[in-house]
XYZ file of C-alpha atoms in Angstrom:
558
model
C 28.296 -81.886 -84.061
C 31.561 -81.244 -85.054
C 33.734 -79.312 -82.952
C 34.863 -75.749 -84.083
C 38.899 -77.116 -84.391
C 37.976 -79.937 -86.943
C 36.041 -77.621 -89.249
C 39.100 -75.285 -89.237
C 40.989 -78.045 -90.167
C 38.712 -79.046 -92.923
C 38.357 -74.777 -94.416
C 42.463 -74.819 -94.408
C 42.718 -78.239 -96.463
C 40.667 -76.727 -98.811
C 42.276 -73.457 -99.270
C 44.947 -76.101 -100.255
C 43.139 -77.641 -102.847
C 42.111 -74.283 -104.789
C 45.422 -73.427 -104.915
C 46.207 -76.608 -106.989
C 43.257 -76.119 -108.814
C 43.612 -75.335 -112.910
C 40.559 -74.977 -115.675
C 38.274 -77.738 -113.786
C 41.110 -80.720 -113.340
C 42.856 -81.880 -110.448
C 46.503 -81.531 -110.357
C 47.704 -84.595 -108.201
C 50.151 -82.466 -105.561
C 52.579 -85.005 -103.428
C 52.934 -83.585 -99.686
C 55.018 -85.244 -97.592
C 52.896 -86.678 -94.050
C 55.960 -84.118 -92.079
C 55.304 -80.918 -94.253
C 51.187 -81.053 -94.137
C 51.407 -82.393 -90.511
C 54.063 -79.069 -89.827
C 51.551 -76.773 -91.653
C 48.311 -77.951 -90.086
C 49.869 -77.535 -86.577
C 50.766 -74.389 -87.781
C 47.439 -73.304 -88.666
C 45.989 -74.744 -85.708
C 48.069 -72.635 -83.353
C 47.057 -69.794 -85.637
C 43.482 -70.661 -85.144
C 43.782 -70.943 -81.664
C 44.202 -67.611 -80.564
C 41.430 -65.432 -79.839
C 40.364 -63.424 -83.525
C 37.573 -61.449 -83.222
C 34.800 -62.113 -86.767
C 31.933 -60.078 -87.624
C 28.660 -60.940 -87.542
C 28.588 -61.489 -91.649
C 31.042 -64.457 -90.902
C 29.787 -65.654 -87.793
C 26.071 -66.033 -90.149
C 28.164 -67.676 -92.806
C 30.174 -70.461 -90.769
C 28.036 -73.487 -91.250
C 27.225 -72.967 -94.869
C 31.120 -72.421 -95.517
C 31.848 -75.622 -93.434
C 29.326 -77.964 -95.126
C 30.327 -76.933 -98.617
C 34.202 -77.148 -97.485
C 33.114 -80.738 -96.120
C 31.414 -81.815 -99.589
C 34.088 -80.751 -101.869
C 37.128 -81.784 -100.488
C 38.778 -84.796 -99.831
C 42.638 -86.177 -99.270
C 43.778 -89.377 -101.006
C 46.913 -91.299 -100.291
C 48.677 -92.738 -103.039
C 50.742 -95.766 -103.290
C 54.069 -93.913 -101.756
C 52.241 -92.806 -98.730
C 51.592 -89.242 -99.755
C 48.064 -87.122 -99.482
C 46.644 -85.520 -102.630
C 43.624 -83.668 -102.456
C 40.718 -83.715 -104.868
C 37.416 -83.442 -104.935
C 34.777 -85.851 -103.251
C 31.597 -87.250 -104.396
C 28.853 -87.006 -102.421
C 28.309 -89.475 -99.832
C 25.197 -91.533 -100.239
C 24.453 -90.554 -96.557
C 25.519 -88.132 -94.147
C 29.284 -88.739 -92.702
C 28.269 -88.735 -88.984
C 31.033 -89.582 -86.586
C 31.025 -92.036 -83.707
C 30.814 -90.352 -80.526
C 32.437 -92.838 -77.420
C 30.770 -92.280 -73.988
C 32.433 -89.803 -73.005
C 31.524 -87.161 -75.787
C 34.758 -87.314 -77.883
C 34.880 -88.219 -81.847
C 35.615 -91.920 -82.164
C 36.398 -91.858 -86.210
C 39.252 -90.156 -86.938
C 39.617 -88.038 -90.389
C 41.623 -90.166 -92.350
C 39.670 -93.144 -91.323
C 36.312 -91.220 -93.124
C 38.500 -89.967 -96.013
C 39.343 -94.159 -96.588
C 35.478 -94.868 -95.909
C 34.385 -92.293 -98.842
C 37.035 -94.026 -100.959
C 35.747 -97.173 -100.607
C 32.111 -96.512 -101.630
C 33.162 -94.322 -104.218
C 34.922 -96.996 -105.971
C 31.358 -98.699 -106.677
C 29.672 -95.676 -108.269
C 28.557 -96.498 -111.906
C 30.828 -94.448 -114.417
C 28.416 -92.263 -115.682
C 26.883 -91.242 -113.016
C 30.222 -90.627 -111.813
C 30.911 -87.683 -114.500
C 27.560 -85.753 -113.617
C 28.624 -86.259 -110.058
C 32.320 -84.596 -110.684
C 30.569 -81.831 -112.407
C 28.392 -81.637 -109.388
C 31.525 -81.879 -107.473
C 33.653 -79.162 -109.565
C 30.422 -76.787 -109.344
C 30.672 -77.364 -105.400
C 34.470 -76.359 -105.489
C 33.802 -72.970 -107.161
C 31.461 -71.973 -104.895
C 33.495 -72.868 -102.003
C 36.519 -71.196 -103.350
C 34.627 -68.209 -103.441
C 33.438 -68.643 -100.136
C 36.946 -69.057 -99.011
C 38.182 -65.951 -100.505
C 35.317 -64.066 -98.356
C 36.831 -65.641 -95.800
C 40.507 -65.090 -96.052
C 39.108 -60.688 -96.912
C 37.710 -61.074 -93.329
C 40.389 -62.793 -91.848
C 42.376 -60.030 -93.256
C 40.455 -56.866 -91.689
C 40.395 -58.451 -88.509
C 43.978 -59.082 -88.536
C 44.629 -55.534 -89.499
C 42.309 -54.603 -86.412
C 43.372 -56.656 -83.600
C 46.753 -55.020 -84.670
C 45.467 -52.117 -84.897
C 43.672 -52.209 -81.286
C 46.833 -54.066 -79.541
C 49.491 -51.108 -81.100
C 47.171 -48.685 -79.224
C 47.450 -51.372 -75.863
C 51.286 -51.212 -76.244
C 51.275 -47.136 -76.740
C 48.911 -46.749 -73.934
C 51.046 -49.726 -71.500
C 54.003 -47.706 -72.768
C 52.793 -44.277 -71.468
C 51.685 -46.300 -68.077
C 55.022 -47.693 -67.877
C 56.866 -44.186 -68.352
C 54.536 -42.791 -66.038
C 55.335 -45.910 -63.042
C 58.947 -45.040 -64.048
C 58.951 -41.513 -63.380
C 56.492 -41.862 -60.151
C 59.000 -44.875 -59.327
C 62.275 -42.244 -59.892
C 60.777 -39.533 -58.078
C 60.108 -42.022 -55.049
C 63.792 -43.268 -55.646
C 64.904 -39.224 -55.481
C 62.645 -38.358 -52.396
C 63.986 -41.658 -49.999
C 67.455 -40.564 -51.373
C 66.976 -37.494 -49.971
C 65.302 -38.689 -46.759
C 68.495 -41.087 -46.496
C 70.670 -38.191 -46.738
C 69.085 -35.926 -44.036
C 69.288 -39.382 -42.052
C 73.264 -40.175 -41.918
C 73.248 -35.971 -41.394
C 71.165 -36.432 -38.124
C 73.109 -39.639 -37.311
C 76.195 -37.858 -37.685
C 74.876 -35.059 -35.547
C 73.672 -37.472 -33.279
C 77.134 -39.132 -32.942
C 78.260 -35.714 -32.187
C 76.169 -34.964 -29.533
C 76.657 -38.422 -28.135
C 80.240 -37.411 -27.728
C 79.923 -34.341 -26.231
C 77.377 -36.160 -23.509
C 80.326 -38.749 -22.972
C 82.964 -36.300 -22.327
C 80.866 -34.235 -20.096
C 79.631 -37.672 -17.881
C 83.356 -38.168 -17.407
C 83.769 -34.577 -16.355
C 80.501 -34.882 -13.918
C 81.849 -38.793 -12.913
C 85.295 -37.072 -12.191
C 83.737 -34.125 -10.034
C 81.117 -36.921 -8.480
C 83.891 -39.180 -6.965
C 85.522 -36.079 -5.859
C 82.596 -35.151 -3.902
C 82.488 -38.551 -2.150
C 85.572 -39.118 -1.462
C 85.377 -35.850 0.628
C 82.006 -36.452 2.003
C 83.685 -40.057 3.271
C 86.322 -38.387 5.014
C 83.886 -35.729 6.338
C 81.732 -38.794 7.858
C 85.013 -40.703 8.753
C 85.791 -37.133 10.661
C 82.040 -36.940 12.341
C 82.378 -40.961 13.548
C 85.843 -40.441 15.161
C 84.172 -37.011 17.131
C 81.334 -38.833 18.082
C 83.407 -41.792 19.414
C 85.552 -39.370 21.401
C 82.222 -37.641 22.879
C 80.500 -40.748 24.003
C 83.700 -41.951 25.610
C 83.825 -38.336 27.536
C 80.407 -39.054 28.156
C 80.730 -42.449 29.366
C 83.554 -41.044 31.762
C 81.849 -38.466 32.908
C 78.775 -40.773 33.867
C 80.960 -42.769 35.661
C 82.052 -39.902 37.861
C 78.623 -39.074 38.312
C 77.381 -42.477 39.213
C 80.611 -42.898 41.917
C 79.136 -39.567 43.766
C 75.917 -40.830 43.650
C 76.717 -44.308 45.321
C 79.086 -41.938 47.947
C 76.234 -40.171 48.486
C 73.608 -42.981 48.678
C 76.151 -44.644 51.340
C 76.312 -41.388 53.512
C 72.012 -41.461 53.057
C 72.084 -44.848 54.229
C 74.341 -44.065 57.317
C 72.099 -41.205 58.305
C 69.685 -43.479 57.897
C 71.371 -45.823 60.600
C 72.018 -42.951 62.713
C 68.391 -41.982 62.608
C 67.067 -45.362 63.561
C 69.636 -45.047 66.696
C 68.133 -42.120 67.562
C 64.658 -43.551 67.276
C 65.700 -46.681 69.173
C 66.757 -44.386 72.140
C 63.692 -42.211 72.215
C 61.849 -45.786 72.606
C 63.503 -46.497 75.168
C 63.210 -43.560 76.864
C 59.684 -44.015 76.125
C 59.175 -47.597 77.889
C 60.622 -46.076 81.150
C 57.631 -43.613 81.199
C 54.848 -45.938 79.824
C 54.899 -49.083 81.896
C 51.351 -49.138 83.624
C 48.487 -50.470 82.255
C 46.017 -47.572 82.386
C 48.290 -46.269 79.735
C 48.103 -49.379 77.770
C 44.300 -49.490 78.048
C 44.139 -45.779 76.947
C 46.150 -46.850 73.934
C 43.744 -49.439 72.793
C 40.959 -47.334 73.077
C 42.397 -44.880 70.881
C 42.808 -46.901 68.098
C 39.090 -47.509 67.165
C 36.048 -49.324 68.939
C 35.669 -52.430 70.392
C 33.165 -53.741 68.558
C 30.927 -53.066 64.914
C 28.298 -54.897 63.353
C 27.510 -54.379 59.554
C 24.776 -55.370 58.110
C 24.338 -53.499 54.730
C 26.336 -52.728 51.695
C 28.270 -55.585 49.207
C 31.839 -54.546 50.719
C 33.654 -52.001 52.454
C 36.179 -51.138 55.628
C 35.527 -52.551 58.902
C 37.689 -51.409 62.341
C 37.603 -52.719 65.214
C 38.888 -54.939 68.055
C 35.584 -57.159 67.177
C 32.750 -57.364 65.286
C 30.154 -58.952 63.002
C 29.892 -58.937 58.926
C 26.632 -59.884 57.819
C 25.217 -59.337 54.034
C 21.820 -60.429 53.233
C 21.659 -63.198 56.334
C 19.328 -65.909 55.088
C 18.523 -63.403 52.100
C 19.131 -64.918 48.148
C 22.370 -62.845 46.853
C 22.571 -62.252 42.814
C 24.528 -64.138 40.462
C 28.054 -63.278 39.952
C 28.243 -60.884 42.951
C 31.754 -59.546 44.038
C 32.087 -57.894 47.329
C 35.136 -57.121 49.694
C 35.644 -55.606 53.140
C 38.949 -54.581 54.526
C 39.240 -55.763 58.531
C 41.539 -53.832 60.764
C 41.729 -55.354 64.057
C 42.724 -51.943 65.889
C 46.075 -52.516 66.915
C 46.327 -56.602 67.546
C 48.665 -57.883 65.713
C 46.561 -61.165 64.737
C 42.814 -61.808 63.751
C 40.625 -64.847 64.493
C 37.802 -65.521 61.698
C 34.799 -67.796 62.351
C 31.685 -68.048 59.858
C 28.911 -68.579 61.830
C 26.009 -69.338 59.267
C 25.602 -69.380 55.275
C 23.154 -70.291 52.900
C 25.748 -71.107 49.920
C 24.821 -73.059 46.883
C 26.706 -76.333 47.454
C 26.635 -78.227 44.762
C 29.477 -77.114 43.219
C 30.831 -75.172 46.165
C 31.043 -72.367 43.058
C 29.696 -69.919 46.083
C 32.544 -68.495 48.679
C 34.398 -66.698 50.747
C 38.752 -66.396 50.358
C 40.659 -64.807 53.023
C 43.473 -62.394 52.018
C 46.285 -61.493 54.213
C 49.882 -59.894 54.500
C 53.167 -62.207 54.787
C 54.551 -60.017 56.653
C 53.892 -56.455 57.792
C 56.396 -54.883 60.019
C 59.932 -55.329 58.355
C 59.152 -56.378 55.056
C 59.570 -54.050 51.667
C 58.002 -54.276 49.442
C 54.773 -55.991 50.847
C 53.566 -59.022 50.024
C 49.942 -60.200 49.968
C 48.347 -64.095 49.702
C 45.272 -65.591 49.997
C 45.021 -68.320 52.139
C 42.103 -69.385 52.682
C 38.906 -70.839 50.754
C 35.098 -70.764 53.452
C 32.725 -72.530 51.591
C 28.934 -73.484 52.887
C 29.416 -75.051 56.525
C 32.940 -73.920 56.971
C 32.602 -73.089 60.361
C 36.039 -73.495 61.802
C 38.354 -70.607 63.684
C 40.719 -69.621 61.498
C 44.021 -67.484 62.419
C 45.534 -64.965 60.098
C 48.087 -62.096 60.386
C 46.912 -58.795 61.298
C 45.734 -56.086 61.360
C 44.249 -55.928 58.222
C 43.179 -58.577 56.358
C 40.568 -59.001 53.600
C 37.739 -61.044 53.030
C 35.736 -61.442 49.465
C 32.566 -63.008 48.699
C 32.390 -64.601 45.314
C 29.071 -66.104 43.647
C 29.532 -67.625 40.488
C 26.480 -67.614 37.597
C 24.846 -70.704 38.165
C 22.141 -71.108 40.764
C 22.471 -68.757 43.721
C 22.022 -68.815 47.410
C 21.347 -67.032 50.986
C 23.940 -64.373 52.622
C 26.244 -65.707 55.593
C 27.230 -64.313 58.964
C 31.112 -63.384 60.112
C 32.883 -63.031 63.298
C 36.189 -61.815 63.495
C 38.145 -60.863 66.539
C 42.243 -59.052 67.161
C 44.007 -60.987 69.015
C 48.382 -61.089 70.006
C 50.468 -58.503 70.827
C 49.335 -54.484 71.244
C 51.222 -52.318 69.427
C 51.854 -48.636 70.445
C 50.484 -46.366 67.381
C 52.500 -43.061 69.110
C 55.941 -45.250 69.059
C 57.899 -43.559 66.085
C 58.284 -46.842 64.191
C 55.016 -47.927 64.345
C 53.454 -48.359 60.971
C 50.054 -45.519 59.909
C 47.932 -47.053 58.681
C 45.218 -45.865 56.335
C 42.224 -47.916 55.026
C 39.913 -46.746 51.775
C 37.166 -48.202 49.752
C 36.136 -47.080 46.384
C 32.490 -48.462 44.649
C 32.536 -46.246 41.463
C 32.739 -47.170 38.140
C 35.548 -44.783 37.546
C 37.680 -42.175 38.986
C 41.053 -40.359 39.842
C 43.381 -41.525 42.953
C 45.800 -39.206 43.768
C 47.704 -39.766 47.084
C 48.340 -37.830 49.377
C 45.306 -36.069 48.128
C 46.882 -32.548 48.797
C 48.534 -30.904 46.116
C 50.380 -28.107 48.146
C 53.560 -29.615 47.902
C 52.608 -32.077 51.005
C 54.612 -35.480 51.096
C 53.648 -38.986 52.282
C 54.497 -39.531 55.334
C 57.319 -42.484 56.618
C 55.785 -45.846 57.774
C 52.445 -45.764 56.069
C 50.760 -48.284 55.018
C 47.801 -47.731 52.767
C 45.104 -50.159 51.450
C 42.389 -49.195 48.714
C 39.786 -51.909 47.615
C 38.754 -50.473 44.236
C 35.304 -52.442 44.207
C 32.080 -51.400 41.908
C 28.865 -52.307 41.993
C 28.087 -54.896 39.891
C 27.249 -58.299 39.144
C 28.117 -58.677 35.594
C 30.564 -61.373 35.418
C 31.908 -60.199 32.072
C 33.124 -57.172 33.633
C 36.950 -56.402 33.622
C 38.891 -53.297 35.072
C 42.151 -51.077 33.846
C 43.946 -48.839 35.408
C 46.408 -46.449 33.641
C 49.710 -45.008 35.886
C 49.882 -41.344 35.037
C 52.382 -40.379 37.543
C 54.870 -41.869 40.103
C 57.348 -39.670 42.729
C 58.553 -41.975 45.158
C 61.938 -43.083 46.873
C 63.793 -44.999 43.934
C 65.038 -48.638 44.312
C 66.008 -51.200 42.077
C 64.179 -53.420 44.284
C 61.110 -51.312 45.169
C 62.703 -52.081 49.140
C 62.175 -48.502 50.283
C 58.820 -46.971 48.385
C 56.178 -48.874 46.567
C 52.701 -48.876 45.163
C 51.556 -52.377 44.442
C 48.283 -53.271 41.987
C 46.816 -56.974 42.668
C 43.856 -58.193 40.679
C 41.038 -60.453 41.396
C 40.663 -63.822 39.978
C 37.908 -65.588 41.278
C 38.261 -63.882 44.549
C 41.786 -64.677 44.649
C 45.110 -61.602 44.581
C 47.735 -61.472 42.708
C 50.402 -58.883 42.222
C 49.334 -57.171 38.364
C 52.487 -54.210 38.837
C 54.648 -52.804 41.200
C 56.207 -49.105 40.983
C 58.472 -47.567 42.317
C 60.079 -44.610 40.130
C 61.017 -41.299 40.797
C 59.753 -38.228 39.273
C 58.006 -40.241 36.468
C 55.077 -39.744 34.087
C 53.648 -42.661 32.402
C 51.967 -42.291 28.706
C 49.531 -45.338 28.108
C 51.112 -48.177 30.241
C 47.411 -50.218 31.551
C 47.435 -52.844 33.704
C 43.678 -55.492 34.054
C 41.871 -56.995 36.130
C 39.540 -59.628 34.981
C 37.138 -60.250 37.840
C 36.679 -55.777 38.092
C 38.600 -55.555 41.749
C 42.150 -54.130 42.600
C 43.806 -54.128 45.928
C 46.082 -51.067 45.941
C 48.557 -51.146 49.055
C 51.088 -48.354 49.379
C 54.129 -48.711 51.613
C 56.736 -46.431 52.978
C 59.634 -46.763 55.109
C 60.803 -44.292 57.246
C 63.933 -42.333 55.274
C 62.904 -39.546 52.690
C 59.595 -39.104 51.675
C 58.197 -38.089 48.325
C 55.305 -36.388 46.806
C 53.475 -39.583 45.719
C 51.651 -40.979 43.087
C 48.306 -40.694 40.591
C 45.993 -43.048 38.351
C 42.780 -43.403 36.783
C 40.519 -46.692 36.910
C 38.005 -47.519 35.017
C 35.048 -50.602 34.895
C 34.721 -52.389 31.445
């Protein structure tokens, strides 16, 4: 089919035709190729736009186009020009060449020369009924076009009408954007204008904060600068009452060495005095029932134990036996304290013992003082190691000594039996310089020591020399012990050379020195000393210048 441009094409040419059209002849009209090319583009752009047609027309389109397409033609003449006049009918139907791609192959003025050509062979007078056939054709298709062009017309006039209404109504919607688009433009105005007033207020304000910082900055640094001078005033005070201070404890601390050095010359005076009395003494004492009744007063002769994992033996001579021949328990700990009356030395022998040996992990250690008459503050060491078949005499310093039996936790053994005996020198417990001595044993778990154990005011007295084996019952091996200082009033010393309480702890049935006090008038708020093995040796020494009212402390067994 042809397409809806070409049979516009073909309704305008022959619009063109009628017009030249007078009482059934052809007047021959010469258009130049520019002026119908110019009018046809013309009418196609027409065309082109969007018209609307009723449905009469729309019904009427294909018989209008067929008799448009039978009764006109365009002929070029010999100067190039196009006349139009009417065509005889074809013998067939024109039908155009389509390509492959759906458009029309044969142009129009290659059909118009085609219809020339094969009308040029028609006899002549068939060629007159077929011009009448043709002129009858041309009527009918002028009237046809006139139906057309009425149409054409009342659409025309109603599109117009229907896009005067679009531009009144876009008009009013324009008017309307414009005033909503004003009364936007009014309102920010307005908005802007409150704006630079609350900026300007704002600017204001900001000045008036300024000016009043200064002010406050101003009054600020006034304030520190005197607050600098008042501390600068404090610092030089407190510079001039530390160095008063500092004087005065200087003063202070003269007297007290003046007076320390007049102590220590009474002290030398005393002594004198006690020197003399001994002599005085000697000349009284010489004979040996005196002696002998001396010895005896001091304690027996000889003791045997043969119970109980530790505890305080005294006597010239004796026996220690614990569970002779007997299994002891793993990881036992036992200690006895041995005073040898008044001898000044002790001779130790172990006569039997069953002792695991493989290891030699099973013993006894020996513990004994350095030195007991002269030196402050004591001293203890252990000396000596009896394992299974040690059954040598052994010598140690006396009077007291202390012996430990340690079993470790591997396979255990049978008890032992232990001779000691006081040998050396006899010392005189009434002479005034002769050292008390006091010997205690403690198995609990925990407890109090206070010593001396009155609290009437009572002192310790000068020369003492107190032991306490702090020793509980048990034969865990994990087991530790603390002990926490609560209190301390002894004679004060740098040194410790005058009073002293000393703490040693076990390891492995060996001492050794934990802490050592010696303060004056002195509580204590948490301070613990341990021991790992669960035994403490406690000795407490005096001399024989001013005494004190002593000390306290708890232990306890982990």
């Amino acid at each position: 089919m042809w397409s809806d441009d070409s049979v516009l094409i073909f309704v305008l040419q022959g619009i063109i035709a009628s017009i030249n059209y007078v009482g059934g002849n052809y007047v021959t009209a010469n258009v130049t190729k520019e002026s119908s090319s110019s009018r046809i583009s013309s009418l196609n752009t027409t065309v082109s736009k969007p018209i609307p047609i009723s449905q009469n027309r729309a019904a009427n389109d294909v018989d209008s186009k067929l008799k448009l397409t039978k009764a006109i033609s365009v002929n070029a003449d010999s100067s190039g020009a196009y006349a139009v006049f009417p065509l005889s009918p074809p013998p067939s139907p024109i039908s155009p060449f389509f390509a492959g791609n759906g458009e029309v192959e044969e142009t129009f003025t290659y059909q118009v020369k085609k219809q020339r050509q094969r009308s040029s062979h028609i006899q002549p007078d068939v060629k007159m009924e077929f011009d009448f056939l043709k002129a009858k054709a041309m009527t009918d298709s002028y009237e046809t076009l006139q139906n057309f062009v009425t149409e054409l017309k009342s659409d025309t006039r109603e599109n117009i009408h229907n896009l005067t209404k679009a531009m009144d109504k876009a008009k009013s919607e324009v008017n309307a954007i414009e005033h909503i688009f004003n009364s936007t433009i009014n309102l920010q105005a307005i908005k802007v204008a409150n704006l630079t007033a609350l900026s300007n207020e704002t600017s204001r304000s900001v000045k008036l904060l300024q000016y009043a910082h200064e002010k406050d900055k101003w009054s600020l640094m006034q304030q520190v600068s005197n607050l600098t001078m008042l501390v600068e005033n404090l610092q030089r005070e407190r510079f001039e009452e530390r160095e008063r201070m500092r004087a005065e404890l200087s003063r202070l601390q003269a007297k007290v060495d003046n007076t320390t050095d007049e102590i220590r010359v009474h002290e030398a005076h005393l002594r004198y005095g006690q020197q003399t009395m001994l002599s005085l003494r000697d000349s009284v004492e010489k004979n040996a029932n005196q002696i002998t009744d001396l010895e005896r007063s001091g304690g027996p002769q000889w003791v045997e134990q043969t119970v109980g994992c530790g505890g305080v033996v005294v006597a010239n001579s004796g026996l220690i036996s614990y569970k002779f021949r007997q299994p002891y328990l793993n990881n036992e700990r036992c200690v006895w304290t041995i005073r040898a009356n008044t001898r000044s030395k002790i001779n130790l022998q172990l006569l039997e013992d069953g002792f695991q040996n493989q290891s030699n992990s099973d013993f006894l250690t020996v513990t004994e003082f350095t030195d007991t008459e002269d030196q402050h503050p004591v001293t203890l060491i252990t000396s000596t190691r009896l394992e299974h078949g040690s059954k040598g005499l052994h010598t140690f310093e006396g009077p007291v000594i202390f012996v430990t039996f340690y079993s470790d936790s591997s396979l255990p053994g049978t008890g032992f039996t232990l001779r000691f005996d006081g040998v050396g020198n006899i010392t005189d417990p009434l002479n005034i310089n002769a050292i008390r001595y006091s010997n205690l044993h403690y198995s609990l778990y925990n407890g109090v020591f206070t010593y001396p154990s009155d609290e009437n005011g009572v002192t310790y007295q000068p020369n003492e020399l107190m032991t306490l084996a702090i020793n509980p019952n048990t034969n865990n091996s994990g087991n530790s012990m603390k002990i926490q200082m609560k209190w301390s009033d002894l004679e004060k010393d740098e040194y410790c050379e005058f009073d002293s309480i000393n703490f040693y702890g076990s390891v492995q049935g060996s001492y050794a020195l934990t802490k050592r006090y010696c303060q004056q008038d002195e509580k204590f708020n948490g301070e613990i000393i341990h021991s790992s093995d669960g035994i403490f040796l406690v000795i407490f020494r005096s001399d024989a210048s001013t005494q004190f009212s002593g000390f306290q402390f708890t232990w306890e067994a982990d």
